[in-house]
PDB file of C-alpha atoms in Angstrom:
ATOM      1  CA  VAL A 202      -4.267  -6.696  -0.976  1.00 82.00           C
ATOM      2  CA  PHE A 203      -1.048  -8.198  -2.315  1.00 85.00           C
ATOM      3  CA  ALA A 204       0.644  -6.070  -4.989  1.00 85.00           C
ATOM      4  CA  GLN A 205       3.901  -6.725  -6.780  1.00 86.00           C
ATOM      5  CA  VAL A 206       5.659  -5.532  -9.955  1.00 86.00           C
ATOM      6  CA  TYR A 207       7.045  -8.245 -12.211  1.00 90.00           C
ATOM      7  CA  GLU A 208       9.497  -7.910 -15.077  1.00 91.00           C
ATOM      8  CA  LEU A 209       9.046 -10.115 -18.132  1.00 93.00           C
ATOM      9  CA  PRO A 210      11.047 -10.367 -21.359  1.00 93.00           C
ATOM     10  CA  ARG A 211       9.540  -8.430 -24.277  1.00 90.00           C
ATOM     11  CA  SER A 212       9.878 -11.579 -26.391  1.00 90.00           C
ATOM     12  CA  LEU A 213       6.779 -13.011 -24.660  1.00 90.00           C
ATOM     13  CA  SER A 214       3.587 -12.620 -26.685  1.00 87.00           C
ATOM     14  CA  VAL A 215       0.430 -10.969 -25.327  1.00 85.00           C
ATOM     15  CA  ARG A 216      -1.074 -14.440 -24.894  1.00 90.00           C
ATOM     16  CA  GLN A 217       1.957 -15.758 -22.971  1.00 93.00           C
ATOM     17  CA  ALA A 218       2.223 -12.817 -20.548  1.00 91.00           C
ATOM     18  CA  PRO A 219      -0.705 -13.699 -18.200  1.00 92.00           C
ATOM     19  CA  ALA A 220       0.565 -17.240 -17.527  1.00 93.00           C
ATOM     20  CA  ALA A 221       4.093 -15.926 -16.889  1.00 94.00           C
ATOM     21  CA  ILE A 222       2.849 -13.200 -14.497  1.00 94.00           C
ATOM     22  CA  PHE A 223       0.658 -15.615 -12.513  1.00 92.00           C
ATOM     23  CA  SER A 224       3.522 -18.134 -12.391  1.00 92.00           C
ATOM     24  CA  GLN A 225       5.805 -15.537 -10.764  1.00 92.00           C
ATOM     25  CA  ALA A 226       3.032 -14.392  -8.422  1.00 92.00           C
ATOM     26  CA  ARG A 227       2.464 -17.929  -7.073  1.00 90.00           C
ATOM     27  CA  GLU A 228       5.993 -17.903  -5.621  1.00 89.00           C
ATOM     28  CA  SER A 229       5.402 -14.912  -3.320  1.00 85.00           C
ATOM     29  CA  MET A 230       1.640 -14.318  -3.071  1.00 87.00           C
ATOM     30  CA  PRO A 231       0.432 -14.917   0.529  1.00 88.00           C
ATOM     31  CA  ILE A 232      -3.043 -15.918  -0.716  1.00 89.00           C
ATOM     32  CA  GLU A 233      -3.835 -19.416  -1.973  1.00 89.00           C
ATOM     33  CA  GLU A 234      -4.445 -19.220  -5.707  1.00 86.00           C
ATOM     34  CA  GLY A 235      -7.872 -20.865  -5.431  1.00 90.00           C
ATOM     35  CA  LEU A 236      -9.009 -18.208  -2.942  1.00 94.00           C
ATOM     36  CA  ALA A 237      -7.703 -15.186  -4.855  1.00 93.00           C
ATOM     37  CA  ALA A 238      -9.225 -12.605  -7.170  1.00 93.00           C
ATOM     38  CA  ALA A 239      -6.346 -11.172  -9.185  1.00 93.00           C
ATOM     39  CA  ASP A 240      -5.511  -8.990 -12.158  1.00 93.00           C
ATOM     40  CA  PHE A 241      -2.557  -7.148 -13.705  1.00 92.00           C
ATOM     41  CA  GLN A 242      -1.731  -4.190 -15.899  1.00 89.00           C
ATOM     42  CA  GLU A 243       1.326  -3.233 -17.926  1.00 89.00           C
ATOM     43  CA  LEU A 244       3.265  -0.327 -16.412  1.00 85.00           C
ATOM     44  CA  GLY A 245       5.777   0.195 -19.193  1.00 83.00           C
ATOM     45  CA  ASN A 246       8.381  -1.453 -21.353  1.00 85.00           C
ATOM     46  CA  SER A 247      11.802  -1.122 -22.881  1.00 87.00           C
ATOM     47  CA  LYS A 248      13.503  -2.827 -25.825  1.00 89.00           C
ATOM     48  CA  ASN A 249      14.079  -6.023 -23.830  1.00 91.00           C
ATOM     49  CA  ALA A 250      11.596  -6.032 -20.941  1.00 92.00           C
ATOM     50  CA  ALA A 251       8.064  -5.174 -19.860  1.00 91.00           C
ATOM     51  CA  TRP A 252       6.868  -4.390 -16.338  1.00 89.00           C
ATOM     52  CA  TYR A 253       3.495  -5.457 -14.965  1.00 92.00           C
ATOM     53  CA  LEU A 254       1.689  -4.538 -11.762  1.00 90.00           C
ATOM     54  CA  PHE A 255      -0.010  -7.627 -10.322  1.00 92.00           C
ATOM     55  CA  ALA A 256      -2.612  -7.316  -7.547  1.00 91.00           C
ATOM     56  CA  ALA A 257      -4.616  -9.937  -5.661  1.00 93.00           C
ATOM     57  CA  THR A 258      -7.002 -10.144  -2.741  1.00 93.00           C
ATOM     58  CA  TYR A 259      -9.467 -12.677  -1.374  1.00 94.00           C
ATOM     59  CA  ALA A 260     -12.295 -13.442  -3.826  1.00 95.00           C
ATOM     60  CA  THR A 261     -14.776 -13.598  -0.935  1.00 96.00           C
ATOM     61  CA  LEU A 262     -13.913  -9.990  -0.044  1.00 94.00           C
ATOM     62  CA  VAL A 263     -14.574  -8.869  -3.618  1.00 95.00           C
ATOM     63  CA  ASP A 264     -17.856 -10.820  -3.641  1.00 96.00           C
ATOM     64  CA  GLU A 265     -18.959  -9.106  -0.412  1.00 96.00           C
ATOM     65  CA  TYR A 266     -18.426  -5.642  -1.862  1.00 94.00           C
ATOM     66  CA  VAL A 267     -20.149  -6.546  -5.126  1.00 95.00           C
ATOM     67  CA  SER A 268     -23.127  -7.970  -3.190  1.00 96.00           C
ATOM     68  CA  VAL A 269     -23.522  -4.754  -1.192  1.00 97.00           C
ATOM     69  CA  PHE A 270     -23.659  -2.640  -4.345  1.00 96.00           C
ATOM     70  CA  GLN A 271     -25.951  -5.094  -6.129  1.00 96.00           C
ATOM     71  CA  SER A 272     -28.371  -4.919  -3.195  1.00 97.00           C
ATOM     72  CA  LEU A 273     -28.496  -1.159  -3.861  1.00 97.00           C
ATOM     73  CA  ARG A 274     -29.122  -1.863  -7.572  1.00 97.00           C
ATOM     74  CA  LEU A 275     -25.701  -0.520  -8.529  1.00 97.00           C
ATOM     75  CA  LYS A 276     -23.535  -2.322 -11.072  1.00 94.00           C
ATOM     76  CA  VAL A 277     -19.845  -2.703 -10.187  1.00 94.00           C
ATOM     77  CA  SER A 278     -17.737  -2.217 -13.301  1.00 92.00           C
ATOM     78  CA  LEU A 279     -14.338  -1.737 -11.649  1.00 90.00           C
ATOM     79  CA  MET A 280     -12.670  -2.385  -8.319  1.00 90.00           C
ATOM     80  CA  THR A 281      -9.284  -0.918  -7.546  1.00 89.00           C
ATOM     81  CA  MET A 282      -6.796  -0.835  -4.707  1.00 87.00           C
ATOM     82  CA  GLU A 283      -7.005   2.003  -2.195  1.00 88.00           C
ATOM     83  CA  SER A 284      -3.391   2.955  -2.935  1.00 89.00           C
ATOM     84  CA  LEU A 285      -4.087   3.216  -6.691  1.00 89.00           C
ATOM     85  CA  ALA A 286      -7.123   5.421  -6.079  1.00 90.00           C
ATOM     86  CA  LEU A 287      -5.142   7.674  -3.743  1.00 91.00           C
ATOM     87  CA  GLY A 288      -2.241   7.849  -6.189  1.00 90.00           C
ATOM     88  CA  ALA A 289      -4.572   8.833  -9.033  1.00 89.00           C
ATOM     89  CA  ALA A 290      -5.880  11.686  -6.875  1.00 91.00           C
ATOM     90  CA  ILE A 291      -2.595  13.157  -5.618  1.00 91.00           C
ATOM     91  CA  ILE A 292       0.291  12.060  -7.891  1.00 90.00           C
ATOM     92  CA  ASP A 293       1.120  14.022 -11.039  1.00 86.00           C
ATOM     93  CA  GLU A 294       2.064  11.384 -13.608  1.00 83.00           C
ATOM     94  CA  ARG A 295       4.233  13.945 -15.432  1.00 85.00           C
ATOM     95  CA  ASN A 296       6.460  14.296 -12.345  1.00 83.00           C
ATOM     96  CA  PRO A 297       9.373  11.844 -12.710  1.00 85.00           C
ATOM     97  CA  GLU A 298      10.187  11.873  -8.975  1.00 90.00           C
ATOM     98  CA  THR A 299       9.903   8.604  -7.109  1.00 94.00           C
ATOM     99  CA  THR A 300       7.321   9.305  -4.399  1.00 94.00           C
ATOM    100  CA  LEU A 301       6.462   7.346  -1.267  1.00 95.00           C
ATOM    101  CA  VAL A 302       2.852   7.951  -0.195  1.00 95.00           C
ATOM    102  CA  LEU A 303       2.040   7.169   3.442  1.00 94.00           C
ATOM    103  CA  ASP A 304      -1.667   6.800   4.074  1.00 93.00           C
ATOM    104  CA  VAL A 305      -2.151   6.529   7.836  1.00 91.00           C
ATOM    105  CA  GLY A 306      -5.692   5.348   8.475  1.00 91.00           C
ATOM    106  CA  SER A 307      -7.486   4.190  11.583  1.00 92.00           C
ATOM    107  CA  ARG A 308      -6.534   0.477  11.298  1.00 92.00           C
ATOM    108  CA  THR A 309      -3.628   0.296   8.844  1.00 90.00           C
ATOM    109  CA  THR A 310      -0.881   2.377   7.330  1.00 92.00           C
ATOM    110  CA  ILE A 311      -0.439   1.874   3.585  1.00 92.00           C
ATOM    111  CA  ALA A 312       2.971   2.721   2.124  1.00 94.00           C
ATOM    112  CA  SER A 313       3.012   2.985  -1.678  1.00 93.00           C
ATOM    113  CA  VAL A 314       5.784   3.972  -4.074  1.00 93.00           C
ATOM    114  CA  PHE A 315       4.872   5.713  -7.348  1.00 92.00           C
ATOM    115  CA  GLN A 316       6.947   6.595 -10.401  1.00 87.00           C
ATOM    116  CA  ASN A 317       5.407   8.742 -13.140  1.00 83.00           C
ATOM    117  CA  GLY A 318       1.997   8.150 -11.589  1.00 83.00           C
ATOM    118  CA  ALA A 319       2.341   4.343 -11.691  1.00 85.00           C
ATOM    119  CA  LEU A 320       2.309   2.240  -8.531  1.00 89.00           C
ATOM    120  CA  GLN A 321       5.565   0.294  -8.144  1.00 88.00           C
ATOM    121  CA  GLU A 322       5.361  -1.306  -4.696  1.00 86.00           C
ATOM    122  CA  SER A 323       2.916  -1.224  -1.777  1.00 87.00           C
ATOM    123  CA  ILE A 324       2.783  -2.639   1.751  1.00 87.00           C
ATOM    124  CA  ASN A 325       0.252  -2.582   4.575  1.00 87.00           C
ATOM    125  CA  ILE A 326       1.446  -1.998   8.138  1.00 90.00           C
ATOM    126  CA  ASN A 327      -1.038  -3.008  10.827  1.00 88.00           C
ATOM    127  CA  ILE A 328      -0.337  -0.038  13.101  1.00 89.00           C
ATOM    128  CA  ALA A 329      -2.236   3.216  12.672  1.00 92.00           C
ATOM    129  CA  GLY A 330      -4.484   5.723  14.443  1.00 93.00           C
ATOM    130  CA  ASN A 331      -6.560   3.304  16.531  1.00 95.00           C
ATOM    131  CA  ALA A 332      -3.450   1.662  18.000  1.00 94.00           C
ATOM    132  CA  ILE A 333      -2.068   5.057  19.011  1.00 94.00           C
ATOM    133  CA  THR A 334      -5.361   6.037  20.669  1.00 95.00           C
ATOM    134  CA  ALA A 335      -5.596   2.704  22.507  1.00 96.00           C
ATOM    135  CA  SER A 336      -2.032   3.045  23.787  1.00 95.00           C
ATOM    136  CA  LEU A 337      -2.690   6.572  25.062  1.00 94.00           C
ATOM    137  CA  ALA A 338      -5.887   5.427  26.826  1.00 96.00           C
ATOM    138  CA  GLU A 339      -4.132   2.479  28.464  1.00 96.00           C
ATOM    139  CA  LYS A 340      -0.956   4.251  29.581  1.00 95.00           C
ATOM    140  CA  LEU A 341      -2.621   7.464  30.727  1.00 93.00           C
ATOM    141  CA  LYS A 342      -5.604   5.588  32.228  1.00 96.00           C
ATOM    142  CA  ILE A 343      -8.137   7.753  30.368  1.00 95.00           C
ATOM    143  CA  SER A 344     -11.138   7.013  28.123  1.00 96.00           C
ATOM    144  CA  GLN A 345     -10.788   6.279  24.391  1.00 95.00           C
ATOM    145  CA  ALA A 346     -12.566   9.580  23.632  1.00 95.00           C
ATOM    146  CA  ASP A 347     -10.118  11.566  25.806  1.00 95.00           C
ATOM    147  CA  ALA A 348      -7.179   9.702  24.292  1.00 94.00           C
ATOM    148  CA  GLU A 349      -8.375  10.537  20.769  1.00 94.00           C
ATOM    149  CA  GLN A 350      -8.650  14.223  21.665  1.00 93.00           C
ATOM    150  CA  ARG A 351      -5.176  14.265  23.236  1.00 89.00           C
ATOM    151  CA  LYS A 352      -3.723  12.522  20.184  1.00 91.00           C
ATOM    152  CA  ILE A 353      -5.229  15.186  17.929  1.00 89.00           C
ATOM    153  CA  ALA A 354      -4.259  18.083  20.202  1.00 87.00           C
ATOM    154  CA  SER A 355      -0.705  16.970  21.029  1.00 82.00           C
ATOM    155  CA  GLY A 356       0.486  14.812  18.164  1.00 83.00           C
ATOM    156  CA  LEU A 357       4.266  14.785  18.089  1.00 82.00           C
ATOM    157  CA  THR A 358       4.554  18.223  19.691  1.00 80.00           C
ATOM    158  CA  ALA A 359       5.538  18.356  23.330  1.00 71.00           C
ATOM    159  CA  ALA A 360       2.500  19.705  25.151  1.00 66.00           C
ATOM    160  CA  PRO A 361       2.791  21.695  28.387  1.00 68.00           C
ATOM    161  CA  GLY A 362       3.654  19.368  31.238  1.00 68.00           C
ATOM    162  CA  ASP A 363       5.686  16.180  31.011  1.00 72.00           C
ATOM    163  CA  GLY A 364       5.121  15.504  27.287  1.00 81.00           C
ATOM    164  CA  ALA A 365       3.732  12.044  28.091  1.00 87.00           C
ATOM    165  CA  GLU A 366       1.391  12.014  25.067  1.00 89.00           C
ATOM    166  CA  MET A 367       4.234  12.762  22.659  1.00 90.00           C
ATOM    167  CA  LEU A 368       6.422   9.999  24.125  1.00 90.00           C
ATOM    168  CA  ILE A 369       3.626   7.421  23.939  1.00 93.00           C
ATOM    169  CA  ILE A 370       2.849   8.363  20.332  1.00 92.00           C
ATOM    170  CA  GLN A 371       6.536   8.166  19.429  1.00 92.00           C
ATOM    171  CA  GLY A 372       6.687   4.699  20.950  1.00 92.00           C
ATOM    172  CA  GLN A 373       3.738   3.566  18.803  1.00 93.00           C
ATOM    173  CA  LEU A 374       5.318   5.002  15.657  1.00 92.00           C
ATOM    174  CA  GLN A 375       8.668   3.240  16.112  1.00 93.00           C
ATOM    175  CA  PRO A 376       7.565  -0.204  14.756  1.00 92.00           C
ATOM    176  CA  PRO A 377       6.001   1.241  11.566  1.00 91.00           C
ATOM    177  CA  LYS A 378       9.068   3.442  11.136  1.00 93.00           C
ATOM    178  CA  ASP A 379      11.294   0.344  11.302  1.00 94.00           C
ATOM    179  CA  GLU A 380       9.095  -1.462   8.743  1.00 94.00           C
ATOM    180  CA  LEU A 381       9.179   1.569   6.447  1.00 94.00           C
ATOM    181  CA  LEU A 382      12.968   1.746   6.575  1.00 95.00           C
ATOM    182  CA  VAL A 383      13.188  -1.924   5.542  1.00 95.00           C
ATOM    183  CA  PHE A 384      10.639  -1.309   2.758  1.00 94.00           C
ATOM    184  CA  ILE A 385      12.532   1.755   1.478  1.00 95.00           C
ATOM    185  CA  LYS A 386      15.840  -0.103   1.548  1.00 95.00           C
ATOM    186  CA  TYR A 387      14.296  -3.013  -0.361  1.00 91.00           C
ATOM    187  CA  PHE A 388      12.737  -0.709  -2.968  1.00 91.00           C
ATOM    188  CA  GLU A 389      15.895   1.299  -3.555  1.00 93.00           C
ATOM    189  CA  LYS A 390      18.034  -1.839  -3.881  1.00 92.00           C
ATOM    190  CA  HIS A 391      15.507  -3.690  -6.049  1.00 85.00           C
ATOM    191  CA  HIS A 392      14.803  -0.733  -8.369  1.00 85.00           C
ATOM    192  CA  GLY A 393      18.249   0.855  -8.246  1.00 88.00           C
ATOM    193  CA  GLN A 394      16.982   4.366  -7.525  1.00 88.00           C
ATOM    194  CA  PRO A 395      16.248   6.466  -4.452  1.00 94.00           C
ATOM    195  CA  ILE A 396      12.888   7.658  -3.179  1.00 95.00           C
ATOM    196  CA  ASN A 397      12.889  11.416  -3.812  1.00 94.00           C
ATOM    197  CA  ARG A 398      10.026  12.558  -1.613  1.00 93.00           C
ATOM    198  CA  VAL A 399       7.438  11.389   0.884  1.00 93.00           C
ATOM    199  CA  LEU A 400       3.793  12.484   0.975  1.00 93.00           C
ATOM    200  CA  LEU A 401       1.973  11.946   4.274  1.00 91.00           C
TER     201      LEU A 401
END
């Protein structure tokens, strides 16, 4: 999923806003327009500007999900991004703090920034739990199942012995850490405010 916040002048009418949002999105969206399913929502406005969250993904992916539910005789009335669903569950929209939510899954790590419960920016990092397990299995010459158990048992705590698991895990976490630092720097410069807290 590609997600981006765009700022538009308040002088644009409701009818003009969609064309202006999609025009800005074409410049940075990594999905060809003809292959995309996309939508937007207004996040807020001031006297002179309005901010919109734009999101897009591959239309074929959306069609696949809809087909699965239709085969179960279920009607799909809404599809949302994983980061928006997670934010709705754990972010208090009354809290004005700028919060970075890190959702470390099995295949990807999703980093999302929220302000007052609204998603501002989001990126996917293609390093997560499976990559850590695979690295442990390869470097320690053990099975995937053993590697998974050692990852869970040791984590980033030095276990008795040489601490090999911790060092391997740290090595796997360095690239996502570097990407996160770039993302945080970009957000803080672009939005002119710091990230106040991180939820893992």
